[in-house]
PDB file of C-alpha atoms in Angstrom:
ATOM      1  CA  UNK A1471      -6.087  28.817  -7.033  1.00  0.00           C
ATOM      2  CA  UNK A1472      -4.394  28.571  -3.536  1.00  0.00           C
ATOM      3  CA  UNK A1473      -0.530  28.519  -4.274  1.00  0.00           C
ATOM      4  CA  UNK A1474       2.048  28.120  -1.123  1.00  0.00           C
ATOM      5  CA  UNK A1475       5.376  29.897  -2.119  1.00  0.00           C
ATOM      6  CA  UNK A1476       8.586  28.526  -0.703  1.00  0.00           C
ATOM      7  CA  UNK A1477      11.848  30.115  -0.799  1.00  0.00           C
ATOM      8  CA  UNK A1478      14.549  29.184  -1.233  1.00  0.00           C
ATOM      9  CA  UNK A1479      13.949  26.669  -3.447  1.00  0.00           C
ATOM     10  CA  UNK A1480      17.989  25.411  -3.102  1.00  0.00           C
ATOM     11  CA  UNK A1481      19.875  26.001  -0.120  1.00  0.00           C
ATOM     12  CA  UNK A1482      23.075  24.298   0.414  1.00  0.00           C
ATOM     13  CA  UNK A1483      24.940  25.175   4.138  1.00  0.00           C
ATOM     14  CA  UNK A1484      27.847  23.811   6.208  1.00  0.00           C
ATOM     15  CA  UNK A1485      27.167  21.963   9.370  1.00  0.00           C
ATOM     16  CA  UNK A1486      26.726  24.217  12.228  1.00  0.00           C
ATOM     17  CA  UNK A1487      24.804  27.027  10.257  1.00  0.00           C
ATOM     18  CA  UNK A1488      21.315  28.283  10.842  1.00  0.00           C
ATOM     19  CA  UNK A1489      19.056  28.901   8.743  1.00  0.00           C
ATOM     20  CA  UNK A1490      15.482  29.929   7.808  1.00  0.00           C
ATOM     21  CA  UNK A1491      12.957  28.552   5.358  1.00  0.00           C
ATOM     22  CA  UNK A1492      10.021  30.614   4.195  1.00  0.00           C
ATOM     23  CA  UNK A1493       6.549  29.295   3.076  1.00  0.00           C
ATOM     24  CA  UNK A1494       4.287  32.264   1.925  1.00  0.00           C
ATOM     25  CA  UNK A1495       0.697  32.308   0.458  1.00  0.00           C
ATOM     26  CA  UNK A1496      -1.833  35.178  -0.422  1.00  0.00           C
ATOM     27  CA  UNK A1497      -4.631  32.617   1.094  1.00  0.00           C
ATOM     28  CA  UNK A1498      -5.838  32.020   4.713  1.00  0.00           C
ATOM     29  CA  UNK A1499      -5.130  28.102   5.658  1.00  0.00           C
ATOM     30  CA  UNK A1500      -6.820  26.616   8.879  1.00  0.00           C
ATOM     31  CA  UNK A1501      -3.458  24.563   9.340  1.00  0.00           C
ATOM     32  CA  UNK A1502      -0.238  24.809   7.742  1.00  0.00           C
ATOM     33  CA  UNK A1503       1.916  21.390   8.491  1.00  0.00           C
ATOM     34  CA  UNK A1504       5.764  21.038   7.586  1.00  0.00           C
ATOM     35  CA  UNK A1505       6.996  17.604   6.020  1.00  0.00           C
ATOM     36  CA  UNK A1506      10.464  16.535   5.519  1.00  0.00           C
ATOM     37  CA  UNK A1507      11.431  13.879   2.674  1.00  0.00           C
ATOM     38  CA  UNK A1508      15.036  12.617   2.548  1.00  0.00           C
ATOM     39  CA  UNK A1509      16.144  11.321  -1.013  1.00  0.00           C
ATOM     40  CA  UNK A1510      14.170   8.383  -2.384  1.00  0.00           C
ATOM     41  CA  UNK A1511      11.850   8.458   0.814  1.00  0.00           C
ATOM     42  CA  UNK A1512       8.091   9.502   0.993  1.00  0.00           C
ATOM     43  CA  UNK A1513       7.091  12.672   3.410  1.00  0.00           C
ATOM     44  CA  UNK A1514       6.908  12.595   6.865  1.00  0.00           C
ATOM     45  CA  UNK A1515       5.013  14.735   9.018  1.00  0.00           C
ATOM     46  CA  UNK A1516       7.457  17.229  11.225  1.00  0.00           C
ATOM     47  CA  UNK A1517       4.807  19.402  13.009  1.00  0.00           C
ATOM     48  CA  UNK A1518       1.150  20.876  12.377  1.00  0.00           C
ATOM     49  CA  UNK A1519       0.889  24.707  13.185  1.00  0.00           C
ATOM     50  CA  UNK A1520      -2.846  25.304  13.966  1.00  0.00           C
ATOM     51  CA  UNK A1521      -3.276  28.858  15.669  1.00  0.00           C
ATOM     52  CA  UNK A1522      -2.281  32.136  14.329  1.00  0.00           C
ATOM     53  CA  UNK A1523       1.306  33.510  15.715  1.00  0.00           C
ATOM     54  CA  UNK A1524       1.831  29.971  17.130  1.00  0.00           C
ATOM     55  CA  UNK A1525       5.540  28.752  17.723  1.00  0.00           C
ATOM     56  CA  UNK A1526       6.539  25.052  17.738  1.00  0.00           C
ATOM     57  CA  UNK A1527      10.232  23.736  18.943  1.00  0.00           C
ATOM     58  CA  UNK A1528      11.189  20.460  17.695  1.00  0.00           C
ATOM     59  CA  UNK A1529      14.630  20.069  19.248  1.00  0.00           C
ATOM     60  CA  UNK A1530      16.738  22.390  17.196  1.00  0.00           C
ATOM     61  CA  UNK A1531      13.988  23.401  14.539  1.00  0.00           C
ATOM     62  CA  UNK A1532      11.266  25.827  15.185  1.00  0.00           C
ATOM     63  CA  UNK A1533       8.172  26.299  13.486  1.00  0.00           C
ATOM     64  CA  UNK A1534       5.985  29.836  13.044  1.00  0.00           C
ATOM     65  CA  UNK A1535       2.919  30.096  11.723  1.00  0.00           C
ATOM     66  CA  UNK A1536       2.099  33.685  10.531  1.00  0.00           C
ATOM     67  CA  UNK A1537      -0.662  35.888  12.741  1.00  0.00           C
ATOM     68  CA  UNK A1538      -2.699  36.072   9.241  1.00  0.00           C
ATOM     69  CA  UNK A1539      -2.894  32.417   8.820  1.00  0.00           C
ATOM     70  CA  UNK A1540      -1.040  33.138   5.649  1.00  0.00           C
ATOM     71  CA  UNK A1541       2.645  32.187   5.853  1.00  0.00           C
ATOM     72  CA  UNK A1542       5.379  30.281   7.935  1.00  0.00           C
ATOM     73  CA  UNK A1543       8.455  29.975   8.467  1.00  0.00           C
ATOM     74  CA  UNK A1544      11.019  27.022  10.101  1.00  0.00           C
ATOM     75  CA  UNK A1545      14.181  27.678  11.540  1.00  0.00           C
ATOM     76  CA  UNK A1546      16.946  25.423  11.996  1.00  0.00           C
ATOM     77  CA  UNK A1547      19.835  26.224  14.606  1.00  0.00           C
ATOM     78  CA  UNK A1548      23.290  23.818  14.289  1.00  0.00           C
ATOM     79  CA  UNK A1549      22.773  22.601  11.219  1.00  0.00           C
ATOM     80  CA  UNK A1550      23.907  18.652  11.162  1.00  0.00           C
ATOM     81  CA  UNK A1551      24.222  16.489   7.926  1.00  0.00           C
ATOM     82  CA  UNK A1552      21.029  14.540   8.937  1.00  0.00           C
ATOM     83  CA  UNK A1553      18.762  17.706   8.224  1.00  0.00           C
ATOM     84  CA  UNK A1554      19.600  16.974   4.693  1.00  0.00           C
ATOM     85  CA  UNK A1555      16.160  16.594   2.715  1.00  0.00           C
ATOM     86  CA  UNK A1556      13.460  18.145   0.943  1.00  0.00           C
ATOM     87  CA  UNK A1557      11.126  20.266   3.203  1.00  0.00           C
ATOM     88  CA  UNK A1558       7.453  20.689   1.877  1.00  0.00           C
ATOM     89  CA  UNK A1559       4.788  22.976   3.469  1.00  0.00           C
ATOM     90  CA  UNK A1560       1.070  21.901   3.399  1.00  0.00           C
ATOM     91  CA  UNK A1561      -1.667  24.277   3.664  1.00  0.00           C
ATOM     92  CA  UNK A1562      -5.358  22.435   4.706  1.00  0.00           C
ATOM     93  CA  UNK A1563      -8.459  24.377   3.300  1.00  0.00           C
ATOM     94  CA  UNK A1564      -7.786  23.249  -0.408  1.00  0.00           C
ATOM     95  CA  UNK A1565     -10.563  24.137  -3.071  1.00  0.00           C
ATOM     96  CA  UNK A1566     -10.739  20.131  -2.948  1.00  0.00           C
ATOM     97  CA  UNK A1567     -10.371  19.935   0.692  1.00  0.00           C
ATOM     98  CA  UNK A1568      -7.276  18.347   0.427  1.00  0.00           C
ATOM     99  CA  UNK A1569      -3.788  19.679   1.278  1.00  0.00           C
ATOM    100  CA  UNK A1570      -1.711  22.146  -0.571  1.00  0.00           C
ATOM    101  CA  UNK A1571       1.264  21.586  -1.137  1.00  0.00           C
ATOM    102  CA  UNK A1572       4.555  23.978  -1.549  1.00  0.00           C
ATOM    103  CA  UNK A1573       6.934  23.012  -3.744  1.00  0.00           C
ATOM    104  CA  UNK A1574      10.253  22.845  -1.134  1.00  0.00           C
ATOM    105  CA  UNK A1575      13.073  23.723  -0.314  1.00  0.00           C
ATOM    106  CA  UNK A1576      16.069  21.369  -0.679  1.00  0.00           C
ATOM    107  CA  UNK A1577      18.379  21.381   1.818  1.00  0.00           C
ATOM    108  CA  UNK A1578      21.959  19.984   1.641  1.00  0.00           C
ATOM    109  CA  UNK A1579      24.296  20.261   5.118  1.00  0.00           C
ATOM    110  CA  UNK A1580      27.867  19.323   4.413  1.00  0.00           C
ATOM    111  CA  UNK A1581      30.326  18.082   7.200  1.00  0.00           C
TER     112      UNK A1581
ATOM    113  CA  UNK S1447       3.658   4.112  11.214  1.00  0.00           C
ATOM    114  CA  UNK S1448       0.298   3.986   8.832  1.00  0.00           C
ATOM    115  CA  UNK S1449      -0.095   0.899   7.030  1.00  0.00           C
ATOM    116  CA  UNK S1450       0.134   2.118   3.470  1.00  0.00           C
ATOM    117  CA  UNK S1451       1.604   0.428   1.009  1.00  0.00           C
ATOM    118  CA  UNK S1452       2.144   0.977  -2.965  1.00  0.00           C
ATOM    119  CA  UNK S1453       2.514  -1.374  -5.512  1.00  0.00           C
ATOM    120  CA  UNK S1454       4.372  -1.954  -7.975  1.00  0.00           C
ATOM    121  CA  UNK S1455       7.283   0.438  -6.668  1.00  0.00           C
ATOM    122  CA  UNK S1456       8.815   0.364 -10.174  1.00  0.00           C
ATOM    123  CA  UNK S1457       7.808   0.095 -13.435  1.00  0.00           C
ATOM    124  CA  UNK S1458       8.842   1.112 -16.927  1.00  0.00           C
ATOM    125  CA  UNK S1459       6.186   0.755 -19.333  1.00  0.00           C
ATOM    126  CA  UNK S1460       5.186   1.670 -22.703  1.00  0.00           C
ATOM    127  CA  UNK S1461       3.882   4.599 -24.708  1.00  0.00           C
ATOM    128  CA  UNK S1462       0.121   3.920 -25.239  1.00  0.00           C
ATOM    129  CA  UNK S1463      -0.384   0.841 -22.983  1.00  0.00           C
ATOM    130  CA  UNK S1464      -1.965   1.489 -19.890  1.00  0.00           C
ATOM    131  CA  UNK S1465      -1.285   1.248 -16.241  1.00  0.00           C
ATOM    132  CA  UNK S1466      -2.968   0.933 -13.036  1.00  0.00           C
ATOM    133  CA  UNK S1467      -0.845   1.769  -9.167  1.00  0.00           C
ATOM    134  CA  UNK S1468      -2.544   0.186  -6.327  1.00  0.00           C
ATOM    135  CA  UNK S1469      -2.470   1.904  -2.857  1.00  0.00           C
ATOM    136  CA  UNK S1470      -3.417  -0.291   0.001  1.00  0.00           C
ATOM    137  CA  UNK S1471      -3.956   1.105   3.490  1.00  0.00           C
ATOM    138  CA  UNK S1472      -4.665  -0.523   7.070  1.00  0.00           C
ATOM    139  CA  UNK S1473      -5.635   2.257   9.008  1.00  0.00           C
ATOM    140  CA  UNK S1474      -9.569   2.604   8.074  1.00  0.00           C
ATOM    141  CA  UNK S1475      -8.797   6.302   7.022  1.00  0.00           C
ATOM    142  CA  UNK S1476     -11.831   8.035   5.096  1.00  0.00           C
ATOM    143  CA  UNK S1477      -9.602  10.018   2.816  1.00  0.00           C
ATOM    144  CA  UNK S1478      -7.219   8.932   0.089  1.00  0.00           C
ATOM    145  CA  UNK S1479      -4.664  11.067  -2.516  1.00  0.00           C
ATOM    146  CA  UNK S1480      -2.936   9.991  -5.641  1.00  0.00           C
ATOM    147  CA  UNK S1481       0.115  12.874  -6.059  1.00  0.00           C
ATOM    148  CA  UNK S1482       2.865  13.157  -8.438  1.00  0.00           C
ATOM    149  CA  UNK S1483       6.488  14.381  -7.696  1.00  0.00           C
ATOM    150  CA  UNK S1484       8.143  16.216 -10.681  1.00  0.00           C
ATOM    151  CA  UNK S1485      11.473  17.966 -10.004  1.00  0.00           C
ATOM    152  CA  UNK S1486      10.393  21.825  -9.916  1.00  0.00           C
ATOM    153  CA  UNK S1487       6.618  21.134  -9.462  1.00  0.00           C
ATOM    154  CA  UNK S1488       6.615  19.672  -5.827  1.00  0.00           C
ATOM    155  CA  UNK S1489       3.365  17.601  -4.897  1.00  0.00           C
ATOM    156  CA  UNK S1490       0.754  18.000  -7.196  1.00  0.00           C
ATOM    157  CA  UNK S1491      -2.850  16.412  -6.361  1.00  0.00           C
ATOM    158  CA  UNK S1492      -4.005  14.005  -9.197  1.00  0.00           C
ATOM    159  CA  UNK S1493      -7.429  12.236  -7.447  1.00  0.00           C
ATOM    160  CA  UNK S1494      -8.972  11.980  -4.320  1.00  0.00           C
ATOM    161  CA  UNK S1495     -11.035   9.426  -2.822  1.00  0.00           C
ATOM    162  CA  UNK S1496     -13.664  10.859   0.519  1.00  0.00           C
ATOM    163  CA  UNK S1497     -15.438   7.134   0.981  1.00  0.00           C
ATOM    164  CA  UNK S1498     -15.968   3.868  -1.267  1.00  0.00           C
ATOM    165  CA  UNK S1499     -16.820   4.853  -4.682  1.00  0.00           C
ATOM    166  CA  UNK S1500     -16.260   8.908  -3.716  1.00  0.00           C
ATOM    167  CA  UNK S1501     -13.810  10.292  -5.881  1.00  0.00           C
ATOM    168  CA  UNK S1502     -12.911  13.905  -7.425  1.00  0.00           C
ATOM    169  CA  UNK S1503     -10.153  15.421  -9.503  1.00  0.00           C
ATOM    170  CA  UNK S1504      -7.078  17.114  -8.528  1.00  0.00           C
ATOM    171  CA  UNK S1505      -5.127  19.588 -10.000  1.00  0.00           C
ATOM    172  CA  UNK S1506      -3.848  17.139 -12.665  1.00  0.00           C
ATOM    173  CA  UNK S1507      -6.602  14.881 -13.398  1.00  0.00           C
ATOM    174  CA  UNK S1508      -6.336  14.372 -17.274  1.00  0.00           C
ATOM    175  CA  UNK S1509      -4.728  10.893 -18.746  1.00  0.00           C
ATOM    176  CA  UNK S1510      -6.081   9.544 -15.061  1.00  0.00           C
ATOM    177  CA  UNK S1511      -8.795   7.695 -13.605  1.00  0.00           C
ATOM    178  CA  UNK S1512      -8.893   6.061  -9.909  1.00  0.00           C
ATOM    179  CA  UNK S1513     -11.591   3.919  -8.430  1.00  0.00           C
ATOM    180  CA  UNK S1514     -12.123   2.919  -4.422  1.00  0.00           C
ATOM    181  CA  UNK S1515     -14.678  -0.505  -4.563  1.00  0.00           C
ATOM    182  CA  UNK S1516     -12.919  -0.773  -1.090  1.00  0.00           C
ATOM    183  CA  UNK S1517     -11.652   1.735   2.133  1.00  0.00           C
ATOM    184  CA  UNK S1518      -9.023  -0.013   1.810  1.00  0.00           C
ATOM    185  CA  UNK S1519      -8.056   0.412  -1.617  1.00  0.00           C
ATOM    186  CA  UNK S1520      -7.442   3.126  -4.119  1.00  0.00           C
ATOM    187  CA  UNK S1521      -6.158   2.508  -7.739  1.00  0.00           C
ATOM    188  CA  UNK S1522      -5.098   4.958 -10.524  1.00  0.00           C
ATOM    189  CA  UNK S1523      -5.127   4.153 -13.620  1.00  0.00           C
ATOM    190  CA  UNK S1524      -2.986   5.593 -16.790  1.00  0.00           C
ATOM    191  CA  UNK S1525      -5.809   5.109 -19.566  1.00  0.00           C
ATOM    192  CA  UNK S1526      -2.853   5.071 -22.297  1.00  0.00           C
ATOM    193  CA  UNK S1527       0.501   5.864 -20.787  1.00  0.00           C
ATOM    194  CA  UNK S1528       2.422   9.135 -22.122  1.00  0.00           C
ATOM    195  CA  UNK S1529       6.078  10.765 -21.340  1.00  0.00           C
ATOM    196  CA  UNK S1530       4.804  13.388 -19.454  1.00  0.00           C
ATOM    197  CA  UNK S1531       3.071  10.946 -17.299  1.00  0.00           C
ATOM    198  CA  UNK S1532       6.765   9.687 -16.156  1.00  0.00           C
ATOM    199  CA  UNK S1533       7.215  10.810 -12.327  1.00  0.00           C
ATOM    200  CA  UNK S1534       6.967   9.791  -8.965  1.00  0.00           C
ATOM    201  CA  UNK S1535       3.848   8.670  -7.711  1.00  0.00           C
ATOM    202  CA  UNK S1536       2.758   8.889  -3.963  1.00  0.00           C
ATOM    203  CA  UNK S1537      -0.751   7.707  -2.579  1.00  0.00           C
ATOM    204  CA  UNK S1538      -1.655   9.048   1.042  1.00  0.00           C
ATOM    205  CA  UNK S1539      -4.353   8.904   3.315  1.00  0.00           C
ATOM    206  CA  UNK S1540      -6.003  11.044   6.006  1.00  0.00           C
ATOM    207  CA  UNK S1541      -8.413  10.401   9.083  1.00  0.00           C
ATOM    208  CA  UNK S1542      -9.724  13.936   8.244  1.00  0.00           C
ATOM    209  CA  UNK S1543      -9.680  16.121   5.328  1.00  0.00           C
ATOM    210  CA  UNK S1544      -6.867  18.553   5.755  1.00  0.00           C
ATOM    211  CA  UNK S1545      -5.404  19.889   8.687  1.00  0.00           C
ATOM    212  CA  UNK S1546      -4.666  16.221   9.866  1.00  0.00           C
ATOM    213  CA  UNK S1547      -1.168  14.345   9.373  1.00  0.00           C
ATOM    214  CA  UNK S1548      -1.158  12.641   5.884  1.00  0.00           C
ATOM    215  CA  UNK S1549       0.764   9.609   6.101  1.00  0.00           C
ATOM    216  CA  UNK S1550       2.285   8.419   2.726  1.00  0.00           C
ATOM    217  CA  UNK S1551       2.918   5.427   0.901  1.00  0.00           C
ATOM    218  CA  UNK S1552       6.513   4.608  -0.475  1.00  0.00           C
ATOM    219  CA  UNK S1553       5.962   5.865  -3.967  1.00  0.00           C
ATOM    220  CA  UNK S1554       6.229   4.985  -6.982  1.00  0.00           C
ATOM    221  CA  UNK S1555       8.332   5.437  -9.778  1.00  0.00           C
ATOM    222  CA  UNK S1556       6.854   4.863 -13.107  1.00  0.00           C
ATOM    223  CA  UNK S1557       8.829   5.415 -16.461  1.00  0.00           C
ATOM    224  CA  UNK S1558       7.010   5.965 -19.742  1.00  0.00           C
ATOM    225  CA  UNK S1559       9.440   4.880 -22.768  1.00  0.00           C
TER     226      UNK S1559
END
């Protein structure tokens, strides 16, 4: 069974901090794609990492996908209030060909 | 955004009685999921739909059934409604199978009483 490992599950920060948030797996994954899902919202799609070692800037979060396919990791400079949500990592190359899904990391920035 | 759309978004139902979500999607995408969110468990794959009248099970299949007469539909059905089927419910769809941006539906939150 393909399992993606996130840590820390809980994170709670004041604004301004950075921060890291880990997504490991013992499996290879042709993609790995970060979602974010504020409280009482469905995921959205942040970015899809595609190529080993790749590195992916959205504004003040960036995205790396491991050189083994295997693990990635997002970074968040500044922390602001609005980053507040659940952050889910999705492997693709599921037994069922479907995506795999961490089970996240909840973030909480406070003012 | 994808046209996907979940309905009911709330219900509160009965032990024993059964149940059927309906995901409805405008974007002609090939693939369909049924998830639940649990606190602690994350997204976990019930059934998935690859074309009309394609279906497999997830990882947490049992107490579930889904059918797709349409593209553009995909139901799941509680066969008799339990406690432990209480959650979160999301359907999403894909234009590819993995590796391609899943676009979700608003969820749903079922209670079993």
């Amino acid at each position: 069974t393909q399992l993606l490992e996130q840590s820390p599950q809980f994170l709670s920060i004041q604004e301004g901090e950075n921060l890291t948030v880990y997504c490991n797996s013992s499996s290879v994954f042709s993609s790995l794609q970060w979602y974010r899902q504020e409280p009482g919202e469905s995921p959205v799609l942040l970015v899809t990492v595609v190529t080993g070692g790749e590195v992916k800037k959205l504004k003040r979060l960036t995205f790396q996908f491991g050189d083994a396919r295997k693990d990635s990791s997002l970074h968040i400079t500044a922390a602001q209030p609005g980053d507040t949500g659940l952050y889910l990592c999705a492997g693709a190359g599921g037994s069922q060909g479907n995506l795999i899904f961490g089970k996240g990391t909840k973030l909480s920035v406070k003012p | 955004d994808a046209g996907i759309t979940q309905s009911p978004r709330h219900k509160v139902t009965e032990t024993g009685t059964p149940v059927t979500l309906r995901c409805h999607q405008t974007e002609n995408h090939r693939y369909m999921y049924w998830y639940r969110q649990d606190p602690g468990h994350g997204l976990r794959l019930i059934h998935y739909s690859y074309g009309v009248k394609d279906t497999d099970k997830g990882e947490v299949s049992d107490g579930y059934s889904v059918s797709r007469s349409k593209t553009e539909d995909f139901l799941l059905t509680l066969e008799s409604a339990t406690s432990s089927q209480t959650s979160v419910y999301f359907c999403a769809t894909e234009t590819n199978q993995g590796g391609t941006e899943a676009f979700f539906g608003q969820g749903t939150r079922l209670t079993v009483v």
